[in-house]
Amino acid sequence: VRMMKDSDPSWKPTFIVKPDGGCQGDGIYLIKDPSDIRLMGSIQSRPAVVQEYICKPLLVDKLKFDIRLYVLLKSLEPLEIYIAKDGLSRFCTEPYQEPTLKNLHQVFMHLTNYSLNIHSGNFIHSDNVNTGSKRTFSSILCRLSSRGADVKKLWSDIISLVIKTIIALTPELKVYYQSDIPAGKPGPTCFQILGFDILLMKNLKPMLLEVNANPSMRIEHEQEVRPFNMIVILELNCLGLVFWSFSLF
């Protein structure tokens, strides 16, 4: 940070601090200066991830939101991935303002975590997929499409983001897999559901926030729906990458 500021004095970032191994927004906070990091015990006992905070996200109804997509990792050899056609859009419950020293503490404005915003007095429960503080991602796509946005390109960019992330994770995943699964056992013997949290910029560029190894599958109400359609993304084999055809809608 010091090196960046020395090279560009106009750079005035905000940082978001996330405790390693945390969940549901617990312990997340924003800072303007690295010296403001709260050390809870030693760094060894309470490590944290620090990211530069994205200050100009796409807003809907003046609210910040993120996207939760569910990705099924079917096998590592060959690498085979599926992504659910729909996902969740999780909204903040206070109108967004760019972070300042006065509003850094306003979690309902800056943090999209459902488990936090559910406790806000402004949280809106709704059975309508187009309204409320928790909506379907497809409803956001429909809204963007009505404004003239290229939602097919957006989906393509998101799929590319997922592919590149999984490829980056694959070497480490193979180490864990091979340590737990006996060698020589034929075929896939397990699968993993990952939760991709993605933020859209104003220009509709998707930005990866984090990948959840144990994403919440909890719902607020029961409703009979048709099963999620899954679309295959890629298969990685000895011949290289093979992209499968798929339908986005």
PDB file of C-alpha atoms in Angstrom:
ATOM      1  CA  VAL A   1       0.000   0.000   0.000  1.00  0.00           C
ATOM      2  CA  ARG A   2       2.819   2.387   0.856  1.00  0.00           C
ATOM      3  CA  MET A   3       4.520   1.614  -2.469  1.00  0.00           C
ATOM      4  CA  MET A   4       1.294   2.210  -4.386  1.00  0.00           C
ATOM      5  CA  LYS A   5       0.652   5.498  -2.611  1.00  0.00           C
ATOM      6  CA  ASP A   6       4.223   6.636  -3.241  1.00  0.00           C
ATOM      7  CA  SER A   7       3.816   5.969  -6.957  1.00  0.00           C
ATOM      8  CA  ASP A   8       0.281   7.402  -7.135  1.00  0.00           C
ATOM      9  CA  PRO A   9      -0.556   9.914  -4.354  1.00  0.00           C
ATOM     10  CA  SER A  10      -4.115  10.271  -5.705  1.00  0.00           C
ATOM     11  CA  TRP A  11      -4.863   6.612  -4.913  1.00  0.00           C
ATOM     12  CA  LYS A  12      -7.186   6.569  -1.909  1.00  0.00           C
ATOM     13  CA  PRO A  13      -8.433   3.012  -1.524  1.00  0.00           C
ATOM     14  CA  THR A  14     -10.814   1.417   0.925  1.00  0.00           C
ATOM     15  CA  PHE A  15     -10.051  -2.100   2.158  1.00  0.00           C
ATOM     16  CA  ILE A  16     -12.352  -4.877   3.293  1.00  0.00           C
ATOM     17  CA  VAL A  17     -11.009  -7.245   5.954  1.00  0.00           C
ATOM     18  CA  LYS A  18     -12.391 -10.784   6.154  1.00  0.00           C
ATOM     19  CA  PRO A  19     -11.358 -13.229   8.898  1.00  0.00           C
ATOM     20  CA  ASP A  20      -9.994 -16.441   7.422  1.00  0.00           C
ATOM     21  CA  GLY A  21     -12.401 -19.331   7.896  1.00  0.00           C
ATOM     22  CA  GLY A  22     -15.293 -17.020   8.783  1.00  0.00           C
ATOM     23  CA  CYS A  23     -18.822 -17.224   7.439  1.00  0.00           C
ATOM     24  CA  GLN A  24     -22.091 -15.294   7.240  1.00  0.00           C
ATOM     25  CA  GLY A  25     -20.322 -11.939   7.322  1.00  0.00           C
ATOM     26  CA  ASP A  26     -19.044 -12.460  10.855  1.00  0.00           C
ATOM     27  CA  GLY A  27     -16.108 -10.170  11.679  1.00  0.00           C
ATOM     28  CA  ILE A  28     -15.958  -8.376   8.303  1.00  0.00           C
ATOM     29  CA  TYR A  29     -15.143  -4.671   8.423  1.00  0.00           C
ATOM     30  CA  LEU A  30     -13.894  -1.817   6.245  1.00  0.00           C
ATOM     31  CA  ILE A  31     -10.805   0.345   6.752  1.00  0.00           C
ATOM     32  CA  LYS A  32      -9.116   3.243   4.999  1.00  0.00           C
ATOM     33  CA  ASP A  33      -5.641   2.705   6.420  1.00  0.00           C
ATOM     34  CA  PRO A  34      -3.851  -0.649   6.906  1.00  0.00           C
ATOM     35  CA  SER A  35      -2.833   0.439  10.402  1.00  0.00           C
ATOM     36  CA  ASP A  36      -6.517   0.216  11.386  1.00  0.00           C
ATOM     37  CA  ILE A  37      -6.600  -3.583  11.088  1.00  0.00           C
ATOM     38  CA  ARG A  38      -7.905  -5.079  14.318  1.00  0.00           C
ATOM     39  CA  LEU A  39      -5.595  -7.840  15.442  1.00  0.00           C
ATOM     40  CA  MET A  40      -7.676 -10.319  17.407  1.00  0.00           C
ATOM     41  CA  GLY A  41      -4.967 -12.377  19.064  1.00  0.00           C
ATOM     42  CA  SER A  42      -1.937 -13.201  16.949  1.00  0.00           C
ATOM     43  CA  ILE A  43      -1.953 -13.164  13.165  1.00  0.00           C
ATOM     44  CA  GLN A  44      -1.139 -16.876  13.308  1.00  0.00           C
ATOM     45  CA  SER A  45      -4.249 -17.662  15.355  1.00  0.00           C
ATOM     46  CA  ARG A  46      -6.568 -15.237  13.560  1.00  0.00           C
ATOM     47  CA  PRO A  47      -5.386 -14.669   9.987  1.00  0.00           C
ATOM     48  CA  ALA A  48      -7.426 -12.463   7.683  1.00  0.00           C
ATOM     49  CA  VAL A  49      -7.832 -11.753   3.991  1.00  0.00           C
ATOM     50  CA  VAL A  50      -7.615  -8.089   2.986  1.00  0.00           C
ATOM     51  CA  GLN A  51      -9.014  -6.984  -0.365  1.00  0.00           C
ATOM     52  CA  GLU A  52      -9.329  -3.629  -2.031  1.00  0.00           C
ATOM     53  CA  TYR A  53     -12.993  -2.655  -1.735  1.00  0.00           C
ATOM     54  CA  ILE A  54     -14.845  -2.134  -5.028  1.00  0.00           C
ATOM     55  CA  CYS A  55     -16.321   1.350  -4.696  1.00  0.00           C
ATOM     56  CA  LYS A  56     -18.338   1.615  -7.913  1.00  0.00           C
ATOM     57  CA  PRO A  57     -20.605  -1.443  -8.172  1.00  0.00           C
ATOM     58  CA  LEU A  58     -23.685  -1.722 -10.319  1.00  0.00           C
ATOM     59  CA  LEU A  59     -26.733  -0.606  -8.310  1.00  0.00           C
ATOM     60  CA  VAL A  60     -30.356  -1.711  -8.581  1.00  0.00           C
ATOM     61  CA  ASP A  61     -32.942   0.462  -6.845  1.00  0.00           C
ATOM     62  CA  LYS A  62     -29.971   2.445  -5.456  1.00  0.00           C
ATOM     63  CA  LEU A  63     -28.851  -0.669  -3.574  1.00  0.00           C
ATOM     64  CA  LYS A  64     -25.639  -2.668  -3.793  1.00  0.00           C
ATOM     65  CA  PHE A  65     -26.071  -6.373  -4.464  1.00  0.00           C
ATOM     66  CA  ASP A  66     -24.012  -9.429  -5.280  1.00  0.00           C
ATOM     67  CA  ILE A  67     -24.679 -12.687  -7.111  1.00  0.00           C
ATOM     68  CA  ARG A  68     -24.457 -16.187  -5.662  1.00  0.00           C
ATOM     69  CA  LEU A  69     -24.056 -18.852  -8.327  1.00  0.00           C
ATOM     70  CA  TYR A  70     -23.851 -22.563  -7.607  1.00  0.00           C
ATOM     71  CA  VAL A  71     -21.207 -24.536  -9.479  1.00  0.00           C
ATOM     72  CA  LEU A  72     -21.004 -28.322  -9.467  1.00  0.00           C
ATOM     73  CA  LEU A  73     -17.498 -29.737  -9.728  1.00  0.00           C
ATOM     74  CA  LYS A  74     -18.272 -33.254 -10.966  1.00  0.00           C
ATOM     75  CA  SER A  75     -14.744 -34.581 -11.446  1.00  0.00           C
ATOM     76  CA  LEU A  76     -11.124 -33.478 -11.623  1.00  0.00           C
ATOM     77  CA  GLU A  77      -9.796 -36.014 -14.105  1.00  0.00           C
ATOM     78  CA  PRO A  78     -11.273 -35.203 -16.536  1.00  0.00           C
ATOM     79  CA  LEU A  79     -12.156 -31.760 -15.223  1.00  0.00           C
ATOM     80  CA  GLU A  80     -15.922 -31.410 -15.588  1.00  0.00           C
ATOM     81  CA  ILE A  81     -17.919 -28.459 -14.295  1.00  0.00           C
ATOM     82  CA  TYR A  82     -21.595 -27.501 -14.360  1.00  0.00           C
ATOM     83  CA  ILE A  83     -23.195 -24.192 -13.457  1.00  0.00           C
ATOM     84  CA  ALA A  84     -26.825 -23.660 -12.464  1.00  0.00           C
ATOM     85  CA  LYS A  85     -28.702 -21.510 -14.964  1.00  0.00           C
ATOM     86  CA  ASP A  86     -30.111 -19.358 -12.172  1.00  0.00           C
ATOM     87  CA  GLY A  87     -28.746 -18.031  -8.914  1.00  0.00           C
ATOM     88  CA  LEU A  88     -29.464 -15.567  -6.141  1.00  0.00           C
ATOM     89  CA  SER A  89     -29.120 -11.804  -5.972  1.00  0.00           C
ATOM     90  CA  ARG A  90     -28.564 -10.636  -2.397  1.00  0.00           C
ATOM     91  CA  PHE A  91     -29.204  -6.980  -1.660  1.00  0.00           C
ATOM     92  CA  CYS A  92     -28.001  -4.520   0.913  1.00  0.00           C
ATOM     93  CA  THR A  93     -30.805  -2.855   2.836  1.00  0.00           C
ATOM     94  CA  GLU A  94     -29.591   0.761   2.886  1.00  0.00           C
ATOM     95  CA  PRO A  95     -29.030   2.978  -0.195  1.00  0.00           C
ATOM     96  CA  TYR A  96     -25.411   2.768  -1.312  1.00  0.00           C
ATOM     97  CA  GLN A  97     -22.865   5.547  -0.886  1.00  0.00           C
ATOM     98  CA  GLU A  98     -19.184   5.284  -1.646  1.00  0.00           C
ATOM     99  CA  PRO A  99     -17.243   4.531   1.553  1.00  0.00           C
ATOM    100  CA  THR A 100     -16.086   7.427   3.710  1.00  0.00           C
ATOM    101  CA  LEU A 101     -14.676   7.559   7.217  1.00  0.00           C
ATOM    102  CA  LYS A 102     -18.194   8.418   8.423  1.00  0.00           C
ATOM    103  CA  ASN A 103     -20.006   5.434   6.878  1.00  0.00           C
ATOM    104  CA  LEU A 104     -17.433   2.619   6.993  1.00  0.00           C
ATOM    105  CA  HIS A 105     -19.315   1.028   9.891  1.00  0.00           C
ATOM    106  CA  GLN A 106     -22.668   0.875   8.067  1.00  0.00           C
ATOM    107  CA  VAL A 107     -22.712  -2.836   7.257  1.00  0.00           C
ATOM    108  CA  PHE A 108     -26.238  -2.741   5.795  1.00  0.00           C
ATOM    109  CA  MET A 109     -24.933  -0.366   3.111  1.00  0.00           C
ATOM    110  CA  HIS A 110     -21.639  -2.073   2.242  1.00  0.00           C
ATOM    111  CA  LEU A 111     -22.038  -5.809   2.965  1.00  0.00           C
ATOM    112  CA  THR A 112     -24.436  -7.929   0.933  1.00  0.00           C
ATOM    113  CA  ASN A 113     -24.394 -10.936   3.273  1.00  0.00           C
ATOM    114  CA  TYR A 114     -27.923 -12.262   3.717  1.00  0.00           C
ATOM    115  CA  SER A 115     -27.208 -13.353   7.278  1.00  0.00           C
ATOM    116  CA  LEU A 116     -26.415  -9.726   8.181  1.00  0.00           C
ATOM    117  CA  ASN A 117     -29.132  -7.911   6.249  1.00  0.00           C
ATOM    118  CA  ILE A 118     -31.876 -10.219   7.517  1.00  0.00           C
ATOM    119  CA  HIS A 119     -31.524  -8.346  10.835  1.00  0.00           C
ATOM    120  CA  SER A 120     -32.060  -4.942   9.216  1.00  0.00           C
ATOM    121  CA  GLY A 121     -35.379  -3.196   9.710  1.00  0.00           C
ATOM    122  CA  ASN A 122     -35.373  -2.484   5.973  1.00  0.00           C
ATOM    123  CA  PHE A 123     -35.103  -6.133   4.936  1.00  0.00           C
ATOM    124  CA  ILE A 124     -37.942  -6.999   2.539  1.00  0.00           C
ATOM    125  CA  HIS A 125     -39.320 -10.537   2.517  1.00  0.00           C
ATOM    126  CA  SER A 126     -41.028 -11.353  -0.733  1.00  0.00           C
ATOM    127  CA  ASP A 127     -42.330 -14.369  -2.607  1.00  0.00           C
ATOM    128  CA  ASN A 128     -41.978 -12.400  -5.838  1.00  0.00           C
ATOM    129  CA  VAL A 129     -38.715 -13.165  -7.627  1.00  0.00           C
ATOM    130  CA  ASN A 130     -38.543  -9.574  -8.919  1.00  0.00           C
ATOM    131  CA  THR A 131     -38.660  -7.766  -5.581  1.00  0.00           C
ATOM    132  CA  GLY A 132     -37.280  -8.021  -2.080  1.00  0.00           C
ATOM    133  CA  SER A 133     -33.860  -8.173  -0.506  1.00  0.00           C
ATOM    134  CA  LYS A 134     -33.205 -11.640  -1.926  1.00  0.00           C
ATOM    135  CA  ARG A 135     -34.136 -12.226  -5.558  1.00  0.00           C
ATOM    136  CA  THR A 136     -33.328 -14.548  -8.413  1.00  0.00           C
ATOM    137  CA  PHE A 137     -30.402 -13.624 -10.635  1.00  0.00           C
ATOM    138  CA  SER A 138     -32.620 -14.217 -13.682  1.00  0.00           C
ATOM    139  CA  SER A 139     -34.851 -11.338 -12.548  1.00  0.00           C
ATOM    140  CA  ILE A 140     -31.806  -9.057 -12.569  1.00  0.00           C
ATOM    141  CA  LEU A 141     -30.881 -10.273 -16.062  1.00  0.00           C
ATOM    142  CA  CYS A 142     -34.397  -9.508 -17.285  1.00  0.00           C
ATOM    143  CA  ARG A 143     -34.185  -6.030 -15.828  1.00  0.00           C
ATOM    144  CA  LEU A 144     -30.787  -5.393 -17.411  1.00  0.00           C
ATOM    145  CA  SER A 145     -32.034  -6.751 -20.739  1.00  0.00           C
ATOM    146  CA  SER A 146     -34.973  -4.334 -20.673  1.00  0.00           C
ATOM    147  CA  ARG A 147     -32.422  -1.522 -20.377  1.00  0.00           C
ATOM    148  CA  GLY A 148     -30.600  -2.736 -23.464  1.00  0.00           C
ATOM    149  CA  ALA A 149     -27.736  -4.557 -21.757  1.00  0.00           C
ATOM    150  CA  ASP A 150     -26.103  -7.505 -23.511  1.00  0.00           C
ATOM    151  CA  VAL A 151     -26.967 -10.211 -20.977  1.00  0.00           C
ATOM    152  CA  LYS A 152     -25.635 -13.015 -23.189  1.00  0.00           C
ATOM    153  CA  LYS A 153     -22.198 -11.415 -23.069  1.00  0.00           C
ATOM    154  CA  LEU A 154     -22.575 -11.000 -19.317  1.00  0.00           C
ATOM    155  CA  TRP A 155     -23.323 -14.723 -18.934  1.00  0.00           C
ATOM    156  CA  SER A 156     -20.351 -15.526 -21.170  1.00  0.00           C
ATOM    157  CA  ASP A 157     -18.073 -13.347 -19.010  1.00  0.00           C
ATOM    158  CA  ILE A 158     -19.345 -15.040 -15.831  1.00  0.00           C
ATOM    159  CA  ILE A 159     -18.766 -18.505 -17.286  1.00  0.00           C
ATOM    160  CA  SER A 160     -15.245 -17.486 -18.293  1.00  0.00           C
ATOM    161  CA  LEU A 161     -14.621 -16.260 -14.753  1.00  0.00           C
ATOM    162  CA  VAL A 162     -15.824 -19.574 -13.298  1.00  0.00           C
ATOM    163  CA  ILE A 163     -13.700 -21.623 -15.708  1.00  0.00           C
ATOM    164  CA  LYS A 164     -10.511 -19.678 -15.000  1.00  0.00           C
ATOM    165  CA  THR A 165     -11.075 -19.846 -11.248  1.00  0.00           C
ATOM    166  CA  ILE A 166     -11.615 -23.613 -11.249  1.00  0.00           C
ATOM    167  CA  ILE A 167      -8.541 -24.156 -13.432  1.00  0.00           C
ATOM    168  CA  ALA A 168      -6.503 -22.119 -10.937  1.00  0.00           C
ATOM    169  CA  LEU A 169      -7.845 -24.240  -8.055  1.00  0.00           C
ATOM    170  CA  THR A 170      -7.423 -27.608  -9.754  1.00  0.00           C
ATOM    171  CA  PRO A 171      -3.793 -28.392  -8.780  1.00  0.00           C
ATOM    172  CA  GLU A 172      -4.512 -27.938  -5.064  1.00  0.00           C
ATOM    173  CA  LEU A 173      -7.838 -29.760  -5.297  1.00  0.00           C
ATOM    174  CA  LYS A 174      -6.063 -32.736  -6.868  1.00  0.00           C
ATOM    175  CA  VAL A 175      -3.686 -32.909  -3.907  1.00  0.00           C
ATOM    176  CA  TYR A 176      -6.585 -33.120  -1.441  1.00  0.00           C
ATOM    177  CA  TYR A 177      -8.501 -35.527  -3.654  1.00  0.00           C
ATOM    178  CA  GLN A 178      -5.600 -37.924  -4.110  1.00  0.00           C
ATOM    179  CA  SER A 179      -4.886 -37.926  -0.380  1.00  0.00           C
ATOM    180  CA  ASP A 180      -8.475 -38.974   0.420  1.00  0.00           C
ATOM    181  CA  ILE A 181      -9.452 -41.227  -2.490  1.00  0.00           C
ATOM    182  CA  PRO A 182      -7.588 -44.540  -2.972  1.00  0.00           C
ATOM    183  CA  ALA A 183      -5.527 -44.670  -6.140  1.00  0.00           C
ATOM    184  CA  GLY A 184      -6.864 -46.819  -8.974  1.00  0.00           C
ATOM    185  CA  LYS A 185     -10.506 -46.531  -8.004  1.00  0.00           C
ATOM    186  CA  PRO A 186     -12.365 -46.171 -11.330  1.00  0.00           C
ATOM    187  CA  GLY A 187     -14.517 -43.169 -12.190  1.00  0.00           C
ATOM    188  CA  PRO A 188     -15.581 -40.151 -10.141  1.00  0.00           C
ATOM    189  CA  THR A 189     -16.051 -40.995  -6.476  1.00  0.00           C
ATOM    190  CA  CYS A 190     -17.209 -37.640  -5.138  1.00  0.00           C
ATOM    191  CA  PHE A 191     -18.390 -34.198  -6.198  1.00  0.00           C
ATOM    192  CA  GLN A 192     -18.297 -30.680  -4.778  1.00  0.00           C
ATOM    193  CA  ILE A 193     -20.841 -27.852  -4.869  1.00  0.00           C
ATOM    194  CA  LEU A 194     -19.169 -24.436  -4.799  1.00  0.00           C
ATOM    195  CA  GLY A 195     -20.784 -21.064  -4.168  1.00  0.00           C
ATOM    196  CA  PHE A 196     -19.363 -18.296  -6.356  1.00  0.00           C
ATOM    197  CA  ASP A 197     -19.975 -14.785  -5.002  1.00  0.00           C
ATOM    198  CA  ILE A 198     -19.733 -12.249  -7.835  1.00  0.00           C
ATOM    199  CA  LEU A 199     -20.102  -8.467  -7.920  1.00  0.00           C
ATOM    200  CA  LEU A 200     -21.038  -6.579 -11.084  1.00  0.00           C
ATOM    201  CA  MET A 201     -19.299  -3.335 -11.926  1.00  0.00           C
ATOM    202  CA  LYS A 202     -21.189  -0.431 -13.519  1.00  0.00           C
ATOM    203  CA  ASN A 203     -19.862  -1.573 -16.910  1.00  0.00           C
ATOM    204  CA  LEU A 204     -21.271  -5.082 -16.176  1.00  0.00           C
ATOM    205  CA  LYS A 205     -17.831  -6.596 -15.701  1.00  0.00           C
ATOM    206  CA  PRO A 206     -18.161  -9.482 -13.204  1.00  0.00           C
ATOM    207  CA  MET A 207     -15.683  -9.411 -10.306  1.00  0.00           C
ATOM    208  CA  LEU A 208     -15.082 -12.513  -8.194  1.00  0.00           C
ATOM    209  CA  LEU A 209     -15.446 -11.785  -4.479  1.00  0.00           C
ATOM    210  CA  GLU A 210     -14.909 -15.277  -3.105  1.00  0.00           C
ATOM    211  CA  VAL A 211     -15.603 -18.963  -3.580  1.00  0.00           C
ATOM    212  CA  ASN A 212     -17.422 -20.825  -0.815  1.00  0.00           C
ATOM    213  CA  ALA A 213     -16.514 -24.485  -0.337  1.00  0.00           C
ATOM    214  CA  ASN A 214     -19.609 -25.100   1.792  1.00  0.00           C
ATOM    215  CA  PRO A 215     -22.265 -22.694   0.470  1.00  0.00           C
ATOM    216  CA  SER A 216     -25.552 -22.285   2.281  1.00  0.00           C
ATOM    217  CA  MET A 217     -28.489 -23.999   0.587  1.00  0.00           C
ATOM    218  CA  ARG A 218     -31.064 -22.615   3.012  1.00  0.00           C
ATOM    219  CA  ILE A 219     -34.336 -21.141   1.756  1.00  0.00           C
ATOM    220  CA  GLU A 220     -36.884 -18.952   3.536  1.00  0.00           C
ATOM    221  CA  HIS A 221     -39.995 -20.680   2.270  1.00  0.00           C
ATOM    222  CA  GLU A 222     -40.921 -23.856   0.455  1.00  0.00           C
ATOM    223  CA  GLN A 223     -42.218 -23.697  -3.077  1.00  0.00           C
ATOM    224  CA  GLU A 224     -42.552 -26.435  -5.639  1.00  0.00           C
ATOM    225  CA  VAL A 225     -40.353 -25.629  -8.619  1.00  0.00           C
ATOM    226  CA  ARG A 226     -38.955 -27.564 -11.537  1.00  0.00           C
ATOM    227  CA  PRO A 227     -35.417 -28.858 -10.946  1.00  0.00           C
ATOM    228  CA  PHE A 228     -32.555 -26.512 -11.759  1.00  0.00           C
ATOM    229  CA  ASN A 229     -31.264 -27.001 -15.270  1.00  0.00           C
ATOM    230  CA  MET A 230     -27.516 -27.388 -15.313  1.00  0.00           C
ATOM    231  CA  ILE A 231     -25.298 -26.405 -18.196  1.00  0.00           C
ATOM    232  CA  VAL A 232     -21.981 -28.032 -18.845  1.00  0.00           C
ATOM    233  CA  ILE A 233     -19.077 -25.632 -19.078  1.00  0.00           C
ATOM    234  CA  LEU A 234     -16.025 -27.600 -20.086  1.00  0.00           C
ATOM    235  CA  GLU A 235     -14.248 -30.891 -19.989  1.00  0.00           C
ATOM    236  CA  LEU A 236     -10.489 -31.018 -19.642  1.00  0.00           C
ATOM    237  CA  ASN A 237      -8.868 -34.166 -20.996  1.00  0.00           C
ATOM    238  CA  CYS A 238      -5.576 -35.274 -22.495  1.00  0.00           C
ATOM    239  CA  LEU A 239      -6.413 -33.459 -25.734  1.00  0.00           C
ATOM    240  CA  GLY A 240      -6.821 -30.117 -23.972  1.00  0.00           C
ATOM    241  CA  LEU A 241      -9.862 -27.970 -23.369  1.00  0.00           C
ATOM    242  CA  VAL A 242     -13.127 -29.029 -24.916  1.00  0.00           C
ATOM    243  CA  PHE A 243     -15.925 -26.479 -24.681  1.00  0.00           C
ATOM    244  CA  TRP A 244     -19.373 -27.986 -24.807  1.00  0.00           C
ATOM    245  CA  SER A 245     -22.271 -26.184 -26.434  1.00  0.00           C
ATOM    246  CA  PHE A 246     -24.980 -24.990 -24.080  1.00  0.00           C
ATOM    247  CA  SER A 247     -28.098 -22.871 -23.952  1.00  0.00           C
ATOM    248  CA  LEU A 248     -27.989 -19.807 -21.728  1.00  0.00           C
ATOM    249  CA  PHE A 249     -31.747 -19.361 -21.462  1.00  0.00           C
TER     250      PHE A 249
END
